Coordinates of C-alpha atoms and ligand atoms in Angstrom, one line a residue:
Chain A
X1 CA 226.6 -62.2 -230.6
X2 CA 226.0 -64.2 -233.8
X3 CA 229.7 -63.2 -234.7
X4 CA 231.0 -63.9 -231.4
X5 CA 229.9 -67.2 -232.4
X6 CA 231.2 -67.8 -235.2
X7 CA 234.2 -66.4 -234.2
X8 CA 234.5 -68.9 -231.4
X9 CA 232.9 -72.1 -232.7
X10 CA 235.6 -73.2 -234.2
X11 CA 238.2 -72.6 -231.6
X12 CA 236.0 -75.1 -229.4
X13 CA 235.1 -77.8 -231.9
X14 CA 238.9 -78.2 -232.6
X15 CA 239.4 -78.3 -229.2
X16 CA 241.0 -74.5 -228.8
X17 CA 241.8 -72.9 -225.5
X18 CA 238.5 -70.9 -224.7
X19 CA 237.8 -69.3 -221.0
X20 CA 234.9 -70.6 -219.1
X21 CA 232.7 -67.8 -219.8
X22 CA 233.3 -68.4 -223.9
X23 CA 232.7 -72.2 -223.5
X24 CA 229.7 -71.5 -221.8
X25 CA 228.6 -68.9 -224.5
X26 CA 229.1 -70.9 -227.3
X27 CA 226.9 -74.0 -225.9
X28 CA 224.3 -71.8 -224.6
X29 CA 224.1 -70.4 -228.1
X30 CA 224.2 -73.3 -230.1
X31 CA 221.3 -75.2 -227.5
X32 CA 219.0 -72.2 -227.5
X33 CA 219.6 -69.5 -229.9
X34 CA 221.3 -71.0 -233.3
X35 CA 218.9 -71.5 -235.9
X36 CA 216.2 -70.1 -233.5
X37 CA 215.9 -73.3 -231.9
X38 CA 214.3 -71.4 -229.0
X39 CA 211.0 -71.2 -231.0
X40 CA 211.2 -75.0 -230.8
X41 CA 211.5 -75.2 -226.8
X42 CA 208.2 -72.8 -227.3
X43 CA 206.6 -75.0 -229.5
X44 CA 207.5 -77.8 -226.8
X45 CA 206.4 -76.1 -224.2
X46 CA 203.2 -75.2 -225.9
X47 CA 202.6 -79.1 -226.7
X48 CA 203.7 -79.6 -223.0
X49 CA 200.7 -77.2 -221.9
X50 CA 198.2 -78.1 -224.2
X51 CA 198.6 -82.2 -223.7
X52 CA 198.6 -81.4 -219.8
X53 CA 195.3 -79.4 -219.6
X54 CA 193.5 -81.9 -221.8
X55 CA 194.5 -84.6 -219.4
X56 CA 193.9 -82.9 -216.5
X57 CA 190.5 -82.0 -217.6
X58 CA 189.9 -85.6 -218.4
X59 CA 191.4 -86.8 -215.6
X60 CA 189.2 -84.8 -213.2
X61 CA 186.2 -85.7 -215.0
X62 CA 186.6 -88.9 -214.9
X63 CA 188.5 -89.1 -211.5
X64 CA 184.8 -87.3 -210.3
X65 CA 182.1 -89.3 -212.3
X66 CA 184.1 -92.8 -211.0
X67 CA 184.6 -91.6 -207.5
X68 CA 181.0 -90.5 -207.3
X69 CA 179.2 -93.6 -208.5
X70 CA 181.7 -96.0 -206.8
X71 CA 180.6 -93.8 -203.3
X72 CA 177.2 -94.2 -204.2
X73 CA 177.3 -97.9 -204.8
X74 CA 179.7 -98.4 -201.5
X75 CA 176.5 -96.1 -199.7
X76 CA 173.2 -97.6 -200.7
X77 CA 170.9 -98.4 -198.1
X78 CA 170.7 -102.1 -197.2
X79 CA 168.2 -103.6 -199.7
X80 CA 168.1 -101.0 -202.2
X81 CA 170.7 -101.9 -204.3
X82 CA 170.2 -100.6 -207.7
X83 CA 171.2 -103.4 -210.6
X84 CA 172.8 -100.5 -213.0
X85 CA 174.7 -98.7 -210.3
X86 CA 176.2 -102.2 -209.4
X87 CA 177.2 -102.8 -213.1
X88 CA 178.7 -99.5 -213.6
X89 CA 180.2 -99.5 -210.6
X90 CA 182.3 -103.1 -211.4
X91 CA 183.2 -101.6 -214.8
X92 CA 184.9 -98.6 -213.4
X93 CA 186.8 -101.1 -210.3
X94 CA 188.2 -102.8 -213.6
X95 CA 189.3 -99.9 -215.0
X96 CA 190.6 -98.5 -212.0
X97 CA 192.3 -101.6 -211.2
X98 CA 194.0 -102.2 -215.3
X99 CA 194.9 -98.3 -215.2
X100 CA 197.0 -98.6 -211.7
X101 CA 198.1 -102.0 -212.7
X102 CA 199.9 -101.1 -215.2
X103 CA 202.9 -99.0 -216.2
X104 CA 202.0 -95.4 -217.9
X105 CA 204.6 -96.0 -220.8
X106 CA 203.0 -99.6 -221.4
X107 CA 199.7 -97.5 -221.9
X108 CA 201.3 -95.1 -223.6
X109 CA 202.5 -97.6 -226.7
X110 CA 199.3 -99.4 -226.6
X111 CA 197.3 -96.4 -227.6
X112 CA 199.5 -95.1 -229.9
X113 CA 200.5 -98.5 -231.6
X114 CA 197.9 -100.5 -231.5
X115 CA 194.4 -98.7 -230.7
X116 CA 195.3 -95.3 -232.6
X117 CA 198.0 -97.0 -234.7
X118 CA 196.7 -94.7 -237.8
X119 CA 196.4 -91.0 -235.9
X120 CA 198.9 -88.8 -236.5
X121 CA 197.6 -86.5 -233.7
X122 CA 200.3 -87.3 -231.3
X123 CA 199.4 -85.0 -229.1
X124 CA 195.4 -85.7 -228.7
X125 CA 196.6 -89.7 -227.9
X126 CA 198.9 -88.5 -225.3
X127 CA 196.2 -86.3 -223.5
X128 CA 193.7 -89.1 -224.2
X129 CA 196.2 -91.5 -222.8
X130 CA 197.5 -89.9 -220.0
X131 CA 193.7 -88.4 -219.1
X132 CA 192.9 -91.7 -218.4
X133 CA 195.8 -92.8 -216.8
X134 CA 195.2 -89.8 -214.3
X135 CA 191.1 -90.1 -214.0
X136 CA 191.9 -93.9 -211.8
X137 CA 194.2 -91.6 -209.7
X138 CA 192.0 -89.2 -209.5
X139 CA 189.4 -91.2 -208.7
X140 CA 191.1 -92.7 -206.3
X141 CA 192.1 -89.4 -204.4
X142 CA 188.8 -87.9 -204.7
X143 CA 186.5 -91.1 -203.2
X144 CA 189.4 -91.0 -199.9
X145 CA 188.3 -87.1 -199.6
X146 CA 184.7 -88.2 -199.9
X147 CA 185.2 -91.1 -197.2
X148 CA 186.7 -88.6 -195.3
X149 CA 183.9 -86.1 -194.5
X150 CA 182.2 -86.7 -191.9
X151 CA 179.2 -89.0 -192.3
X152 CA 177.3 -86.7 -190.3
X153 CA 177.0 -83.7 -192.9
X154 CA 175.3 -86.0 -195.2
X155 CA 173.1 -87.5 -192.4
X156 CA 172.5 -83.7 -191.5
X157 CA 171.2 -83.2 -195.6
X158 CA 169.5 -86.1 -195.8
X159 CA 167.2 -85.2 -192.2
X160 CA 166.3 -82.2 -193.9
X161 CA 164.4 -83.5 -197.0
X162 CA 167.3 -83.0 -199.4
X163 CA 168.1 -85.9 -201.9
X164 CA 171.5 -88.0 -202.2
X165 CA 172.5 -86.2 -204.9
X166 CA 171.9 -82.6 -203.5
X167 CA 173.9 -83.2 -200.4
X168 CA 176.8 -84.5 -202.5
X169 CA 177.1 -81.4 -204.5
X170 CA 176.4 -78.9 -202.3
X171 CA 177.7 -80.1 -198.7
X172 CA 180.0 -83.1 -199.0
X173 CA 182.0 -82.7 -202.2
X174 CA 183.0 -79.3 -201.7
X175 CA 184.2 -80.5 -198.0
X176 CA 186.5 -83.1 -199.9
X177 CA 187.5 -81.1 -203.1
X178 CA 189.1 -78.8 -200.0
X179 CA 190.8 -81.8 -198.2
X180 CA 192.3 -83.4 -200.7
X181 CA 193.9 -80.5 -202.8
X182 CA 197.3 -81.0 -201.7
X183 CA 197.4 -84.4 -203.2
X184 CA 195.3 -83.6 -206.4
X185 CA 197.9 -80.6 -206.9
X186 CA 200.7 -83.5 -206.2
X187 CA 198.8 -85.5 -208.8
X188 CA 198.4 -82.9 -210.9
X189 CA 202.4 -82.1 -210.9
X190 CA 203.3 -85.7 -211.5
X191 CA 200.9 -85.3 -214.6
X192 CA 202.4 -82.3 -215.8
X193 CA 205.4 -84.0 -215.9
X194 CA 204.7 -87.3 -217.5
X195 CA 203.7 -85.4 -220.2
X196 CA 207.2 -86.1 -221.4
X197 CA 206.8 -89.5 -222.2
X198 CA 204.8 -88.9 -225.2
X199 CA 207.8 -88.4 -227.3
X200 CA 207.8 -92.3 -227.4
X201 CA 204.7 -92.0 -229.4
X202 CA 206.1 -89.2 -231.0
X203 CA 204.2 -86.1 -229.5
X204 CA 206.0 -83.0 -229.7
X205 CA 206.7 -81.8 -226.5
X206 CA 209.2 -80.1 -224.6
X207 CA 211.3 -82.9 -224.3
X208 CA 210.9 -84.2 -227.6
X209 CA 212.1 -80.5 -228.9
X210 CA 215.5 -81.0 -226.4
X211 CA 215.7 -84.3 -228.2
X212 CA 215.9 -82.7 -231.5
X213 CA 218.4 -80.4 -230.5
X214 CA 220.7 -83.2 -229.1
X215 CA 220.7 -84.9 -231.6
X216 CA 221.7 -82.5 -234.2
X217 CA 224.5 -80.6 -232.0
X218 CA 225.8 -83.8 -230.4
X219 CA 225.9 -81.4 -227.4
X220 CA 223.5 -83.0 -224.2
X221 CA 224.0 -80.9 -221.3
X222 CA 222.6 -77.2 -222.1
X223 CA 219.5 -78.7 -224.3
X224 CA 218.7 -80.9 -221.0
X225 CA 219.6 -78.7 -218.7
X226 CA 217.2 -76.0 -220.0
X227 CA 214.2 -78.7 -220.3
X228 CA 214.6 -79.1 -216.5
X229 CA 214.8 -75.7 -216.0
X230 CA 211.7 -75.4 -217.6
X231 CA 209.7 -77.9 -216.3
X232 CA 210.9 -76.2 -212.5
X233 CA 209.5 -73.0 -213.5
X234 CA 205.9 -74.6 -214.8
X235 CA 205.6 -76.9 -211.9
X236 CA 206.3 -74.0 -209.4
X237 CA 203.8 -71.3 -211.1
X238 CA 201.1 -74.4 -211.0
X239 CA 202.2 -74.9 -207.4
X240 CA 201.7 -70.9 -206.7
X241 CA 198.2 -71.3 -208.3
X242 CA 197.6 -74.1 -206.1
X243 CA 198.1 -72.2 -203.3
X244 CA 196.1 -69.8 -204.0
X245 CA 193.4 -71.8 -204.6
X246 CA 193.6 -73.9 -201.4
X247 CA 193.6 -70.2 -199.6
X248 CA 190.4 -69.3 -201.1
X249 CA 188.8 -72.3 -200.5
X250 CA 189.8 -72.1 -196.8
X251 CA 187.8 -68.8 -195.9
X252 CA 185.3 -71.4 -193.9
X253 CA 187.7 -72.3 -191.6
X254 CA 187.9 -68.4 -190.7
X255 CA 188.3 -68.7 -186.7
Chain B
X1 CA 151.0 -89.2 -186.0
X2 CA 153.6 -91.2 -185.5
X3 CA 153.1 -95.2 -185.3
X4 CA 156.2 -97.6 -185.2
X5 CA 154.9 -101.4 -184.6
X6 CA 156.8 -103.8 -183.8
X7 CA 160.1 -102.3 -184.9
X8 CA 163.4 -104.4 -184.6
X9 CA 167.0 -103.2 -185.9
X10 CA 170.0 -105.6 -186.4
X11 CA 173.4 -104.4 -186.9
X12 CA 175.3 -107.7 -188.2
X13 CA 174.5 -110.6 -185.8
X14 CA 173.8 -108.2 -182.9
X15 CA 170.0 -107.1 -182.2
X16 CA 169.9 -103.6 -181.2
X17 CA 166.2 -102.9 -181.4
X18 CA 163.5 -105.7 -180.1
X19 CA 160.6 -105.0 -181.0
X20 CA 159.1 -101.5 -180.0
X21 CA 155.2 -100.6 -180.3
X22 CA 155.0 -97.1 -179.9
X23 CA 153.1 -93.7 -180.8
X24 CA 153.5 -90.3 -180.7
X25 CA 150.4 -88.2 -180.5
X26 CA 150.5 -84.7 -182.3
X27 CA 151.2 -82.3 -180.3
X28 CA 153.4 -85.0 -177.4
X29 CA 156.4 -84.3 -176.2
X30 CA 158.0 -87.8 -175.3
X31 CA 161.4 -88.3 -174.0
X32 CA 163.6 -91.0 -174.1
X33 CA 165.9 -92.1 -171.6
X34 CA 168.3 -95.2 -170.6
X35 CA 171.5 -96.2 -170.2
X36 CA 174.4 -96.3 -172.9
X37 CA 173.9 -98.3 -175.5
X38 CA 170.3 -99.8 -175.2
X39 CA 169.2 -98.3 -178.0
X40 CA 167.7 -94.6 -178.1
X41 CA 169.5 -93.1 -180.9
X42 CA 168.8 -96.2 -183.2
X43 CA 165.4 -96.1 -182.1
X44 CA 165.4 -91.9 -183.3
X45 CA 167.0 -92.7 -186.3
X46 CA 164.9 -95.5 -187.2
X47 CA 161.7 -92.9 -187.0
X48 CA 163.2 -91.0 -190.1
X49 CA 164.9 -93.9 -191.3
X50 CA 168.6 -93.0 -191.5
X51 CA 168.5 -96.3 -190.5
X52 CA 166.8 -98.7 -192.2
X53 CA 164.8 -101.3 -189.5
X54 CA 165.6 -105.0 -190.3
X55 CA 162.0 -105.7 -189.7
X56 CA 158.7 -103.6 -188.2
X57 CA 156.7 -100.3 -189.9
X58 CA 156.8 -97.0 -189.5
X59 CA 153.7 -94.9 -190.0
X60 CA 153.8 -91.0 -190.4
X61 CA 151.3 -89.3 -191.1
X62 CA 149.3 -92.2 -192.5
X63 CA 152.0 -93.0 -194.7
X64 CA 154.0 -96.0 -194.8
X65 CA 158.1 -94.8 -194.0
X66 CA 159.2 -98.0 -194.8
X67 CA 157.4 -98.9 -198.0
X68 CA 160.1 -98.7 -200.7
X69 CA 157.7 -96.8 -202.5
X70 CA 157.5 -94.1 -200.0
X71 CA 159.3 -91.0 -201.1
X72 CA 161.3 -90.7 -198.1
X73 CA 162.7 -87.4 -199.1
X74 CA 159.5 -85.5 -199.1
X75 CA 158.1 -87.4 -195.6
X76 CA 161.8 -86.5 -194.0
X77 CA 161.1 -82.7 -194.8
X78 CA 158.5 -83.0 -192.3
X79 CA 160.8 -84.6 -189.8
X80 CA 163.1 -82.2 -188.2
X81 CA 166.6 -83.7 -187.0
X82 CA 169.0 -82.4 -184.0
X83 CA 172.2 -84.7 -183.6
X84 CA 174.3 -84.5 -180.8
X85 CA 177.4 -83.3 -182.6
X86 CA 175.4 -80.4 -184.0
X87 CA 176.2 -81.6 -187.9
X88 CA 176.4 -78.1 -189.3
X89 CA 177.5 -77.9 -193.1
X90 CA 180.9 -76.7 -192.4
X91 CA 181.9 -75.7 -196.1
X92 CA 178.9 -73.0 -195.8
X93 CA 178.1 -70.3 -194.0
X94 CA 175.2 -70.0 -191.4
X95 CA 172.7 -68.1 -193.7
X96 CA 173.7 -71.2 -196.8
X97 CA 173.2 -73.7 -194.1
X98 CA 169.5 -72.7 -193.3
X99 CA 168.0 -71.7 -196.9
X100 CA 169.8 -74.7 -198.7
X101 CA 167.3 -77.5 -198.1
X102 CA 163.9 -75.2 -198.4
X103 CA 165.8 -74.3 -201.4
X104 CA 166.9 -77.5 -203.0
X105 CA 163.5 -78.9 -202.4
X106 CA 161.4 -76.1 -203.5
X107 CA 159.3 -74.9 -200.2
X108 CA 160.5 -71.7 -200.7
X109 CA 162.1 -69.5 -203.5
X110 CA 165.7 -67.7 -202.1
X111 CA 164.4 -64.6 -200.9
X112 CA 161.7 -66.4 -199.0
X113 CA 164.0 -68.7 -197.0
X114 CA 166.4 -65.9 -196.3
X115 CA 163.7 -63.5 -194.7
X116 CA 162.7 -66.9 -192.6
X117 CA 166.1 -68.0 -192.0
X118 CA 166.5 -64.0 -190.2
X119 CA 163.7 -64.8 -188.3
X120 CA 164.7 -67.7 -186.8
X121 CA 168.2 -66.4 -186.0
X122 CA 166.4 -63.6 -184.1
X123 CA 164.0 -66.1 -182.6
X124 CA 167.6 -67.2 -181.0
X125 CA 169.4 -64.1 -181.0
X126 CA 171.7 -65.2 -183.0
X127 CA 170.6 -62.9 -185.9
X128 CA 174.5 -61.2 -186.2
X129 CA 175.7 -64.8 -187.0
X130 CA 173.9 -65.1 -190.0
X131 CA 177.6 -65.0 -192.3
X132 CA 180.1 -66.4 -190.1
X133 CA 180.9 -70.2 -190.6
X134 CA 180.4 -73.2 -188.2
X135 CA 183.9 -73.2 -187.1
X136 CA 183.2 -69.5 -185.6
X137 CA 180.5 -70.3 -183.4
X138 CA 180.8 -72.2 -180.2
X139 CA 179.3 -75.5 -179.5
X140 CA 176.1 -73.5 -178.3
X141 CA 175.6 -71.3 -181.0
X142 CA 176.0 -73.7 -183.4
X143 CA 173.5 -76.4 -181.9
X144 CA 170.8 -73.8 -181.6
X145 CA 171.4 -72.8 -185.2
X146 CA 171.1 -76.7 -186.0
X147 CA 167.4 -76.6 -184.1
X148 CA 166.8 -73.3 -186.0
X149 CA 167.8 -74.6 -189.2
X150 CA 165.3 -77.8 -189.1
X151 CA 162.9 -75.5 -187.9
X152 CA 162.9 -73.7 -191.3
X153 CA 162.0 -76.7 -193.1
X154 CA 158.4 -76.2 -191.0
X155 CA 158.4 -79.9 -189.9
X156 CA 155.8 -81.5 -188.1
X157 CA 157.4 -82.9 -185.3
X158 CA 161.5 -82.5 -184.4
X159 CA 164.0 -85.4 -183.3
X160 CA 166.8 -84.6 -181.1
X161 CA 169.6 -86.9 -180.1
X162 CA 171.1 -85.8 -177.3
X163 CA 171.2 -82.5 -178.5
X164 CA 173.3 -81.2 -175.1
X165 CA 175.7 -84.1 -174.8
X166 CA 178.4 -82.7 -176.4
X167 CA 178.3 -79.2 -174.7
X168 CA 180.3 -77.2 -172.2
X169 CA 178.1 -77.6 -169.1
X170 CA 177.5 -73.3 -169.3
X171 CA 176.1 -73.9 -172.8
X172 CA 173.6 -76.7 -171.8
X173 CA 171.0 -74.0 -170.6
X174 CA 170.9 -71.8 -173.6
X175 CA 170.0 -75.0 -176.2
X176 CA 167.4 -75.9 -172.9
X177 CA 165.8 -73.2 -173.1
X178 CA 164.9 -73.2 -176.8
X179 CA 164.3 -76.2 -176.8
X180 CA 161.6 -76.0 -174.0
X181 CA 160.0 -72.4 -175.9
X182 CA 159.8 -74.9 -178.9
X183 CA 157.8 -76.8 -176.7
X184 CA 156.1 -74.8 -175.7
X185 CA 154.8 -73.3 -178.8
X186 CA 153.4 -76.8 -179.4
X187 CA 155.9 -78.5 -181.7
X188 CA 155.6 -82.1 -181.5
X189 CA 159.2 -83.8 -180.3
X190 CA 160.9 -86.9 -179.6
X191 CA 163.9 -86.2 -177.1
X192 CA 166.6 -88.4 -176.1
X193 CA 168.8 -87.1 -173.5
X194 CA 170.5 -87.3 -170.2
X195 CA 168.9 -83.9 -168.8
X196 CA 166.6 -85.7 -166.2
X197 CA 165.5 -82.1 -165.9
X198 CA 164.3 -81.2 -168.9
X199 CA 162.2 -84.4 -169.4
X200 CA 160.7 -84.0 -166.0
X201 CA 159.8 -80.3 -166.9
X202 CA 158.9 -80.6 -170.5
X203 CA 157.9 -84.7 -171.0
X204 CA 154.2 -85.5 -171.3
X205 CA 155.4 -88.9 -171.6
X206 CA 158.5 -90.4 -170.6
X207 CA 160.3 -93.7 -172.4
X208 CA 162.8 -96.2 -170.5
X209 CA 164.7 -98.1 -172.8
X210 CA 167.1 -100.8 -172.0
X211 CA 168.8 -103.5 -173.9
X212 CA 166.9 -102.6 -177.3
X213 CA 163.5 -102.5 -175.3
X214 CA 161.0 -100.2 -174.0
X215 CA 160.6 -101.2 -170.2
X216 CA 158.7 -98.9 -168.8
X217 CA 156.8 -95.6 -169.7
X218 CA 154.8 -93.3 -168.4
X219 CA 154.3 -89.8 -166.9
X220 CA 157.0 -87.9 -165.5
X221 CA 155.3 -87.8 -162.4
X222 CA 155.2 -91.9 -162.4
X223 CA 158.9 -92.6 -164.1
X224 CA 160.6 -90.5 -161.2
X225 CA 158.6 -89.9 -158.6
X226 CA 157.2 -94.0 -158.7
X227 CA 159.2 -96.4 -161.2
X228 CA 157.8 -99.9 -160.9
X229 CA 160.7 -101.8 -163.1
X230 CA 164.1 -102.9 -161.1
X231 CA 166.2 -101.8 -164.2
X232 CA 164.5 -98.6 -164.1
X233 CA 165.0 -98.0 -160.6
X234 CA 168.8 -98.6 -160.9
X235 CA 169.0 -96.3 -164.0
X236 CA 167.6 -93.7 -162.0
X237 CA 169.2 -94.2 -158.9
X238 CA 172.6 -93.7 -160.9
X239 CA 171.5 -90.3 -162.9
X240 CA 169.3 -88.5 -160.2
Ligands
ATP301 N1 176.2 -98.4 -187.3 C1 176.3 -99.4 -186.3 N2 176.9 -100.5 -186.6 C2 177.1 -101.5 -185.6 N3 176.6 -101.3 -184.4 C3 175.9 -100.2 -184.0 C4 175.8 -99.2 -185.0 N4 175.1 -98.2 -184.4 C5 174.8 -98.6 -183.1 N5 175.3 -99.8 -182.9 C6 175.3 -100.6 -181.7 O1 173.9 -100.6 -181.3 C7 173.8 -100.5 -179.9 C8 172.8 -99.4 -179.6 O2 173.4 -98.1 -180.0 P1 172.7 -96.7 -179.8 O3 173.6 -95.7 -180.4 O4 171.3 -96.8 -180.3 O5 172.6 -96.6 -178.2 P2 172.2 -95.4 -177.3 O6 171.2 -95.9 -176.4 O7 171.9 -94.2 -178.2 O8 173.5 -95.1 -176.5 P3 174.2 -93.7 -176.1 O9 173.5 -93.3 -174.9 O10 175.6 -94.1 -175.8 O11 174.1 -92.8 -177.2 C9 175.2 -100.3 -179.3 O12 175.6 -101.5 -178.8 C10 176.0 -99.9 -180.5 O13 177.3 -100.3 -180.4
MG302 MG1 172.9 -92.4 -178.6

């Protein structure tokens, strides 16, 4: 192959007659397997991964503890409202509202410019950043599934003796974690892939790697090409494990 | 055992509840009817305050319901609830539905609350049901698992709100009749319903409420055989 290559290079940089299938060859070569550029793409992809859990644990942390208290505050009995909950509670409608306000890029270069300006971990910024971007999403997503459940189940806890927090974890969460998993899977894809805008705070992703590539062959198409290729197959094997999640989750509505 | 003086409930501008003096005697069975709208259920849920009166006291067992001190939680584990639309926890199965609260709250250790939990199923034969979820039963089944499932908190006296409301009219019987062997095992109850029936049968004391107001009360005997008020008469005229 490598002498293939070689063999046909030149014919194509000096602009040679070369069949479709040799054209092809040569670019496919020189994008992905020259230089063993593939193990970049890996390393990409490996960023890609690694910045994406770390948001996505972030995000659904924080998405949770900000959906929770804002329910509990929206909740309270008449005349019991606690002081703290209310102060909490107008922190994280500030940060919901500055997060969604504002454009994910913007956010990007203002932690990695201004409030991490001296990190070099590129990568742990862009998880940070885009963990926090998600979590007001998230949280967003999450307090509609809670709203969503029927008042009744909690009324039903609440008869029986059991405490707020009790019939949150145990009856009405998991009712909304199961409603709302098609759009925290949509969230969740839209994450995955905005993980590519790190590269403007120079993380090392996938993209970034197909930037590199580009920009030493001065060929666009095949690099690209492959880094949408790539991102299909991730999103779709997250979307298969999304569906087999909702299908576990979905054994109480067994008829 | 239980006292409510001079209870009123506002939702907004519009007074619901207008003051109500009542008490349930251990023991009672009291039934609540009137028409649409004048109040019951907000008077029910006012007794273990899933809603919270405007103004008034309620006394349970000697303790306060409304004080802000009151642990409500452990006073509501005495107070059985039955809503009308059954309010099973649909994410859990029937067995997790009745040994989650004695659970949570400590009355009883797992084991404990699933050997009660069987017996109550049996009690309503409904002991195969004990792994199939809520959206496997029909309306029936699942609103005498809801009576069952208060009943294994071992309250002290059991609320229903229309408990046969939302029911086929074949299933109405079934949730009847445990509800009248509850009775008659001595449980204390506070009933509102349309089954002009049942209260006759099972009332020792018989509530008409109109327009946020008690009117009239008294025996069945005396509520339907005699009623003195002109808005209880028309009531009754319509129903009977
Ligand atoms: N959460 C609420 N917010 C506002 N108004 C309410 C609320 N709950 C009840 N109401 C109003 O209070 C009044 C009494 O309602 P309630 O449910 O107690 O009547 P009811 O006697 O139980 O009627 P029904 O036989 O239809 O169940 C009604 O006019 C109702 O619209
Ligand atoms: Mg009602």
């Amino acid at each position: 192959m490598e002498q293939l290559y070689t063999q046909w290079k030149p014919i194509l940089s000096s602009g040679g007659d070369l069949s479709f299938w040799q054209e092809f060859f040569v670019k496919f070569y020189q994008a992905f397997i020259e230089g063993d550029r593939w193990l970049q793409y890996i390393k990409g992809v490996g960023t890609t991964l690694y910045v994406t859990a770390m948001a996505l644990i972030l995000g659904v942390i924080l998405g949770v503890i900000v959906a929770v208290v804002r329910t509990a505050h929206d909740q309270q009995r008449p005349g019991h409202h606690n002081p703290i909950l209310g102060v909490i509670n107008a922190i994280f409608k500030v940060y919901v509202t500055v997060i969604r306000g504002t454009p994910m890029m913007v956010q990007l270069l203002i932690m990695g410019f201004v409030i991490f300006a001296s990190s070099k971990n590129f990568s742990l910024v862009g998880g940070l950043t885009l963990g926090i971007n998600s979590g007001a999403y998230v949280s967003e997503i999450i307090r509609g599934g809670l709203m969503a459940v029927d008042g009744g189940q909690m009324e039903a806890g609440r008869s029986l003796g059991m405490n707020y927090a009790d019939t949150m974890r145990f009856v009405v969460i998991p009712q909304a974690i199961k409603a709302i998993l098609p759009a925290l899977g949509n969230e969740f894809i839209v994450l995955l892939k905005d993980t590519s805008l790190i590269s403007v705070i120079g993380g090392k992703e996938l993209l970034y790697a197909a930037r590199g590539v580009v920009s030493r062959t001065y060929e666009a198409m095949y690099p690209f090409l492959g880094t949408a290729f790539i991102y299909l197959v991730l999103v779709m094997a997250f979307t298969w494990l999304l569906g087999k999640l909702e299908r576990r989750l979905r054994q109480s509505d067994r008829r | 055992m239980i006292d409510v003086k001079d209870l009123h409930k506002s939702f907004g501008d519009t007074e619901v509840l207008k003051g109500i003096n009542e008490h349930v005697n251990r023991g009672e069975k009291v039934v609540v009817i009137g028409p649409s709208g004048s109040g019951k259920s907000t008077f029910l849920r006012c007794l273990n305050l899933l809603e919270t009166p405007t103004s008034g006291e309620i006394i349970f067992d000697g303790v306060s319901m409304t004080d802000p001190k009151t642990d409500i939680n452990k006073m509501r584990q005495k107070m059985g609830m039955v809503f009308q639309h059954f309010n099973l926890f649909n994410n859990l199965n029937i067995m997790d539905n009745m040994t989650l609260a004695p659970v949570r709250t400590k009355l009883m250790t797992k084991a404990q609350a699933q050997e009660e939990a069987i017996m109550l199923l049996k009690r309503v034969g409904l002991e195969d049901k004990a792994y199939a979820y809520p959206a496997q039963l029909s309306g029936g089944q699942k609103q005498r698992i809801a009576i069952v499932r208060g009943l294994a908190m071992h309250p002290e006296v059991m609320l229903f709100d229309e408990p046969t409301s939302a029911l086929d009219p074949e299933m109405v019987g079934e949730v009847l009749e445990v509800m009248r062997k509850l009775a008659d095992d001595g449980m204390t109850m506070v009933v509102v319903t349309h089954e002009m029936g049942f209260a006759r049968e099972v009332a020792n004391r018989v509530l008409f409420m109109d327009a946020g107001e008690v009117i009239e009360q008294g025996t069945p005997e005396e509520i339907f055989g005699n009623p003195q008020n002109p808005r209880t008469q028309s009531f009754l005229s319509k129903v009977l």
